[in-house]
PDB file of C-alpha atoms in Angstrom:
ATOM      1  CA  MET A  28      -5.397   3.503 -19.839  1.00  0.00           C
ATOM      2  CA  GLU A  29      -4.956   5.034 -16.454  1.00  0.00           C
ATOM      3  CA  ASN A  30      -8.788   4.509 -15.989  1.00  0.00           C
ATOM      4  CA  ASP A  31      -8.523   0.845 -16.726  1.00  0.00           C
ATOM      5  CA  ARG A  32      -5.593   0.354 -14.207  1.00  0.00           C
ATOM      6  CA  GLN A  33      -7.481   2.239 -11.503  1.00  0.00           C
ATOM      7  CA  GLU A  34     -10.729   0.130 -12.302  1.00  0.00           C
ATOM      8  CA  THR A  35      -8.713  -3.189 -12.168  1.00  0.00           C
ATOM      9  CA  LEU A  36      -7.192  -2.162  -8.800  1.00  0.00           C
ATOM     10  CA  THR A  37     -10.634  -1.298  -7.383  1.00  0.00           C
ATOM     11  CA  ARG A  38     -11.965  -4.527  -8.429  1.00  0.00           C
ATOM     12  CA  MET A  39      -9.128  -6.474  -7.014  1.00  0.00           C
ATOM     13  CA  VAL A  40      -9.379  -4.714  -3.627  1.00  0.00           C
ATOM     14  CA  GLU A  41     -13.176  -5.441  -3.579  1.00  0.00           C
ATOM     15  CA  ALA A  42     -12.746  -9.069  -4.667  1.00  0.00           C
ATOM     16  CA  HIS A  43      -9.674  -9.888  -2.412  1.00  0.00           C
ATOM     17  CA  GLY A  44      -9.254  -7.207   0.145  1.00  0.00           C
ATOM     18  CA  ASP A  45     -11.072  -9.109   3.073  1.00  0.00           C
ATOM     19  CA  ARG A  46      -9.244 -12.274   2.360  1.00  0.00           C
ATOM     20  CA  LEU A  47      -6.022 -10.604   2.114  1.00  0.00           C
ATOM     21  CA  TYR A  48      -6.605  -8.766   5.440  1.00  0.00           C
ATOM     22  CA  ARG A  49      -7.312 -11.998   7.227  1.00  0.00           C
ATOM     23  CA  LEU A  50      -4.333 -13.693   5.891  1.00  0.00           C
ATOM     24  CA  CYS A  51      -2.012 -10.668   6.857  1.00  0.00           C
ATOM     25  CA  LEU A  52      -3.706 -10.670  10.390  1.00  0.00           C
ATOM     26  CA  LEU A  53      -2.987 -14.433  10.695  1.00  0.00           C
ATOM     27  CA  LEU A  54       0.572 -13.905   9.626  1.00  0.00           C
ATOM     28  CA  LEU A  55       1.516 -10.694  11.557  1.00  0.00           C
ATOM     29  CA  GLY A  56      -0.729 -10.932  14.574  1.00  0.00           C
ATOM     30  CA  ASP A  57      -1.606  -7.248  14.574  1.00  0.00           C
ATOM     31  CA  PRO A  58      -4.635  -5.538  13.154  1.00  0.00           C
ATOM     32  CA  HIS A  59      -2.687  -2.231  12.373  1.00  0.00           C
ATOM     33  CA  LEU A  60       0.140  -4.083  10.698  1.00  0.00           C
ATOM     34  CA  ALA A  61      -2.234  -6.224   8.788  1.00  0.00           C
ATOM     35  CA  GLU A  62      -3.958  -3.168   7.257  1.00  0.00           C
ATOM     36  CA  ASP A  63      -0.608  -1.746   6.494  1.00  0.00           C
ATOM     37  CA  ALA A  64       0.452  -4.895   4.801  1.00  0.00           C
ATOM     38  CA  VAL A  65      -2.650  -5.059   2.682  1.00  0.00           C
ATOM     39  CA  GLN A  66      -2.154  -1.445   1.635  1.00  0.00           C
ATOM     40  CA  ASP A  67       1.579  -2.144   0.779  1.00  0.00           C
ATOM     41  CA  THR A  68       0.324  -5.308  -1.101  1.00  0.00           C
ATOM     42  CA  MET A  69      -2.057  -3.221  -3.199  1.00  0.00           C
ATOM     43  CA  LEU A  70       0.574  -0.697  -3.800  1.00  0.00           C
ATOM     44  CA  LYS A  71       2.832  -3.225  -5.149  1.00  0.00           C
ATOM     45  CA  ALA A  72       0.235  -4.719  -7.244  1.00  0.00           C
ATOM     46  CA  TRP A  73      -0.599  -1.261  -8.597  1.00  0.00           C
ATOM     47  CA  ARG A  74       3.046  -0.870  -9.595  1.00  0.00           C
ATOM     48  CA  GLY A  75       3.390  -4.343 -11.080  1.00  0.00           C
ATOM     49  CA  LEU A  76       0.131  -4.417 -12.799  1.00  0.00           C
ATOM     50  CA  ASP A  77       1.728  -3.731 -16.189  1.00  0.00           C
ATOM     51  CA  ASN A  78       4.234  -6.563 -15.726  1.00  0.00           C
ATOM     52  CA  TYR A  79       1.631  -8.996 -14.299  1.00  0.00           C
ATOM     53  CA  ALA A  80       1.906 -11.827 -16.947  1.00  0.00           C
ATOM     54  CA  GLN A  81      -1.004 -13.699 -15.655  1.00  0.00           C
ATOM     55  CA  ARG A  82       1.019 -16.867 -15.290  1.00  0.00           C
ATOM     56  CA  ALA A  83      -0.796 -17.333 -11.954  1.00  0.00           C
ATOM     57  CA  SER A  84      -4.393 -16.457 -11.078  1.00  0.00           C
ATOM     58  CA  GLU A  85      -4.905 -12.915  -9.765  1.00  0.00           C
ATOM     59  CA  LYS A  86      -5.691 -14.480  -6.258  1.00  0.00           C
ATOM     60  CA  THR A  87      -2.445 -16.279  -6.212  1.00  0.00           C
ATOM     61  CA  TRP A  88      -0.409 -13.328  -7.341  1.00  0.00           C
ATOM     62  CA  LEU A  89      -1.982 -10.995  -4.807  1.00  0.00           C
ATOM     63  CA  THR A  90      -1.486 -13.731  -2.106  1.00  0.00           C
ATOM     64  CA  THR A  91       2.249 -14.048  -3.080  1.00  0.00           C
ATOM     65  CA  ILE A  92       2.677 -10.270  -2.849  1.00  0.00           C
ATOM     66  CA  ALA A  93       0.938 -10.313   0.592  1.00  0.00           C
ATOM     67  CA  VAL A  94       2.880 -13.072   2.033  1.00  0.00           C
ATOM     68  CA  ASN A  95       6.292 -11.430   1.013  1.00  0.00           C
ATOM     69  CA  VAL A  96       5.122  -8.077   2.526  1.00  0.00           C
ATOM     70  CA  CYS A  97       4.273  -9.878   5.693  1.00  0.00           C
ATOM     71  CA  ARG A  98       7.599 -11.689   5.706  1.00  0.00           C
ATOM     72  CA  ASP A  99       9.234  -8.379   5.340  1.00  0.00           C
ATOM     73  CA  TYR A 100       7.350  -6.897   8.143  1.00  0.00           C
ATOM     74  CA  ARG A 101       8.282  -9.711  10.435  1.00  0.00           C
ATOM     75  CA  ARG A 102      11.972  -9.146   9.703  1.00  0.00           C
ATOM     76  CA  LEU A 103      11.597  -5.800  11.184  1.00  0.00           C
ATOM     77  CA  TYR A 104      12.721  -5.668  14.796  1.00  0.00           C
ATOM     78  CA  TRP A 105       9.570  -3.682  15.965  1.00  0.00           C
ATOM     79  CA  CYS A 106       7.293  -6.296  14.544  1.00  0.00           C
ATOM     80  CA  ARG A 107       8.726  -9.142  16.183  1.00  0.00           C
ATOM     81  CA  LYS A 108       6.106  -9.146  19.033  1.00  0.00           C
ATOM     82  CA  ARG A 109       3.524 -11.847  18.993  1.00  0.00           C
ATOM     83  CA  LEU A 110      -0.170 -11.563  20.408  1.00  0.00           C
ATOM     84  CA  ASP A 111      -1.480 -14.602  22.192  1.00  0.00           C
ATOM     85  CA  SER A 112      -3.766 -16.705  20.015  1.00  0.00           C
ATOM     86  CA  GLU A 113      -6.930 -15.614  21.967  1.00  0.00           C
ATOM     87  CA  ALA A 114      -6.411 -11.987  21.560  1.00  0.00           C
ATOM     88  CA  LEU A 115      -5.552 -12.631  17.811  1.00  0.00           C
ATOM     89  CA  LEU A 116      -8.712 -14.675  17.215  1.00  0.00           C
ATOM     90  CA  GLU A 117     -10.952 -11.786  18.631  1.00  0.00           C
ATOM     91  CA  GLN A 118      -9.490  -9.443  16.109  1.00  0.00           C
ATOM     92  CA  ILE A 119      -9.917 -11.477  13.065  1.00  0.00           C
ATOM     93  CA  PRO A 120     -13.145 -10.973  11.036  1.00  0.00           C
ATOM     94  CA  ALA A 121     -14.727 -14.338  10.724  1.00  0.00           C
ATOM     95  CA  PRO A 122     -15.190 -15.610   7.023  1.00  0.00           C
ATOM     96  CA  PRO A 123     -18.829 -15.755   6.056  1.00  0.00           C
ATOM     97  CA  ASP A 124     -19.030 -19.474   6.049  1.00  0.00           C
ATOM     98  CA  ALA A 125     -17.179 -19.892   9.344  1.00  0.00           C
ATOM     99  CA  GLU A 126     -18.391 -22.721  11.772  1.00  0.00           C
ATOM    100  CA  PRO A 127     -18.073 -22.309  15.572  1.00  0.00           C
ATOM    101  CA  GLN A 128     -15.543 -25.101  15.888  1.00  0.00           C
ATOM    102  CA  ASP A 129     -13.140 -23.227  13.412  1.00  0.00           C
ATOM    103  CA  ASP A 130     -12.104 -20.996  16.440  1.00  0.00           C
ATOM    104  CA  GLU A 131     -10.350 -23.881  18.172  1.00  0.00           C
ATOM    105  CA  ILE A 132      -8.791 -25.235  15.034  1.00  0.00           C
ATOM    106  CA  LEU A 133      -7.528 -21.804  14.179  1.00  0.00           C
ATOM    107  CA  ARG A 134      -6.233 -21.318  17.670  1.00  0.00           C
ATOM    108  CA  GLN A 135      -4.045 -24.308  17.400  1.00  0.00           C
ATOM    109  CA  VAL A 136      -3.031 -23.487  13.851  1.00  0.00           C
ATOM    110  CA  LEU A 137      -1.807 -20.180  15.217  1.00  0.00           C
ATOM    111  CA  SER A 138       0.311 -22.017  17.932  1.00  0.00           C
ATOM    112  CA  LEU A 139       2.255 -23.665  15.243  1.00  0.00           C
ATOM    113  CA  ALA A 140       5.715 -22.570  14.258  1.00  0.00           C
ATOM    114  CA  PRO A 141       5.639 -20.180  11.362  1.00  0.00           C
ATOM    115  CA  LYS A 142       7.245 -22.811   9.012  1.00  0.00           C
ATOM    116  CA  TYR A 143       4.203 -24.948   9.465  1.00  0.00           C
ATOM    117  CA  ARG A 144       1.625 -22.183  10.023  1.00  0.00           C
ATOM    118  CA  GLU A 145       2.133 -20.612   6.753  1.00  0.00           C
ATOM    119  CA  PRO A 146       1.610 -23.658   4.555  1.00  0.00           C
ATOM    120  CA  VAL A 147      -1.411 -24.731   6.611  1.00  0.00           C
ATOM    121  CA  LEU A 148      -3.193 -21.273   6.317  1.00  0.00           C
ATOM    122  CA  LEU A 149      -2.393 -21.079   2.625  1.00  0.00           C
ATOM    123  CA  TYR A 150      -3.488 -24.536   1.881  1.00  0.00           C
ATOM    124  CA  TYR A 151      -6.787 -24.608   3.922  1.00  0.00           C
ATOM    125  CA  TRP A 152      -7.821 -20.971   4.308  1.00  0.00           C
ATOM    126  CA  LYS A 153      -6.567 -19.711   0.957  1.00  0.00           C
ATOM    127  CA  GLN A 154      -7.112 -23.081  -0.777  1.00  0.00           C
ATOM    128  CA  LEU A 155      -3.839 -22.859  -2.539  1.00  0.00           C
ATOM    129  CA  THR A 156      -2.386 -25.995  -4.257  1.00  0.00           C
ATOM    130  CA  ILE A 157       0.969 -27.433  -3.034  1.00  0.00           C
ATOM    131  CA  PRO A 158       2.791 -26.190  -6.287  1.00  0.00           C
ATOM    132  CA  GLU A 159       1.179 -22.730  -5.683  1.00  0.00           C
ATOM    133  CA  ILE A 160       2.383 -22.595  -2.078  1.00  0.00           C
ATOM    134  CA  ALA A 161       6.006 -23.868  -3.105  1.00  0.00           C
ATOM    135  CA  ALA A 162       6.208 -21.118  -5.546  1.00  0.00           C
ATOM    136  CA  LEU A 163       4.758 -18.492  -3.357  1.00  0.00           C
ATOM    137  CA  LEU A 164       7.133 -19.601  -0.332  1.00  0.00           C
ATOM    138  CA  HIS A 165      10.096 -19.977  -2.647  1.00  0.00           C
ATOM    139  CA  GLU A 166      10.390 -23.793  -1.320  1.00  0.00           C
ATOM    140  CA  LYS A 167      10.433 -26.962  -3.007  1.00  0.00           C
ATOM    141  CA  GLU A 168       7.133 -28.958  -3.363  1.00  0.00           C
ATOM    142  CA  ASN A 169       8.419 -31.832  -1.315  1.00  0.00           C
ATOM    143  CA  THR A 170       9.218 -29.318   1.541  1.00  0.00           C
ATOM    144  CA  VAL A 171       5.821 -27.922   1.497  1.00  0.00           C
ATOM    145  CA  SER A 172       4.262 -31.344   1.484  1.00  0.00           C
ATOM    146  CA  THR A 173       6.529 -32.521   4.407  1.00  0.00           C
ATOM    147  CA  ARG A 174       5.479 -29.345   6.447  1.00  0.00           C
ATOM    148  CA  LEU A 175       1.831 -29.958   5.863  1.00  0.00           C
ATOM    149  CA  ARG A 176       2.222 -33.504   6.829  1.00  0.00           C
ATOM    150  CA  ARG A 177       4.219 -32.492  10.042  1.00  0.00           C
ATOM    151  CA  ALA A 178       1.667 -29.687  10.958  1.00  0.00           C
ATOM    152  CA  ARG A 179      -1.231 -32.255  10.414  1.00  0.00           C
ATOM    153  CA  ALA A 180       0.348 -34.627  12.776  1.00  0.00           C
ATOM    154  CA  GLN A 181       0.971 -31.932  15.268  1.00  0.00           C
ATOM    155  CA  LEU A 182      -2.739 -30.671  15.086  1.00  0.00           C
ATOM    156  CA  LYS A 183      -4.115 -34.225  15.241  1.00  0.00           C
ATOM    157  CA  GLU A 184      -2.164 -34.580  18.425  1.00  0.00           C
ATOM    158  CA  THR A 185      -3.157 -31.287  20.091  1.00  0.00           C
ATOM    159  CA  LEU A 186      -6.682 -31.522  18.710  1.00  0.00           C
ATOM    160  CA  LYS A 187      -7.190 -35.178  19.927  1.00  0.00           C
ATOM    161  CA  GLY A 188     -10.524 -35.315  21.817  1.00  0.00           C
ATOM    162  CA  TRP A 189     -11.378 -31.556  21.784  1.00  0.00           C
ATOM    163  CA  ASP A 190     -14.725 -32.262  19.883  1.00  0.00           C
ATOM    164  CA  ASP A 191     -15.859 -35.384  21.573  1.00  0.00           C
ATOM    165  CA  ASP A 192     -19.174 -35.116  23.133  1.00  0.00           C
ATOM    166  CA  GLY A 193     -18.885 -37.979  25.528  1.00  0.00           C
TER     167      GLY A 193
END
């Protein structure tokens, strides 16, 4: 039984660890805090493994834990400092399928207020649905939808003309 739990946790770390690290780094802005957040996420997953009812996918469950851990970290006084988006981008490992123009888009996403940044990252980078994001952030689906719409409008304005060749 204990071996099964250990194998499950090892598989989850291998399958989701890198994505969770990138998410935590984007949410916290500090590589050391992101590493700690991923470790805390996995520790909480380990402790809650017996209670995991599989109502959500494993990815969604771990993402929920990670977002909540990051929120707890951000509430701490010593964690309220923010890196500028340039410094943060240099520290984030690129996903294997990243395109060069993704850096500029990510730079603009990181400049959004947290209430807009979180839904955008979860929707586009973690590829969660609006109902999943709403459950994860403890918000109404309409609220998440509105925040995504407003974030898109802000991004459309700030990214206007950045990729024009002419």
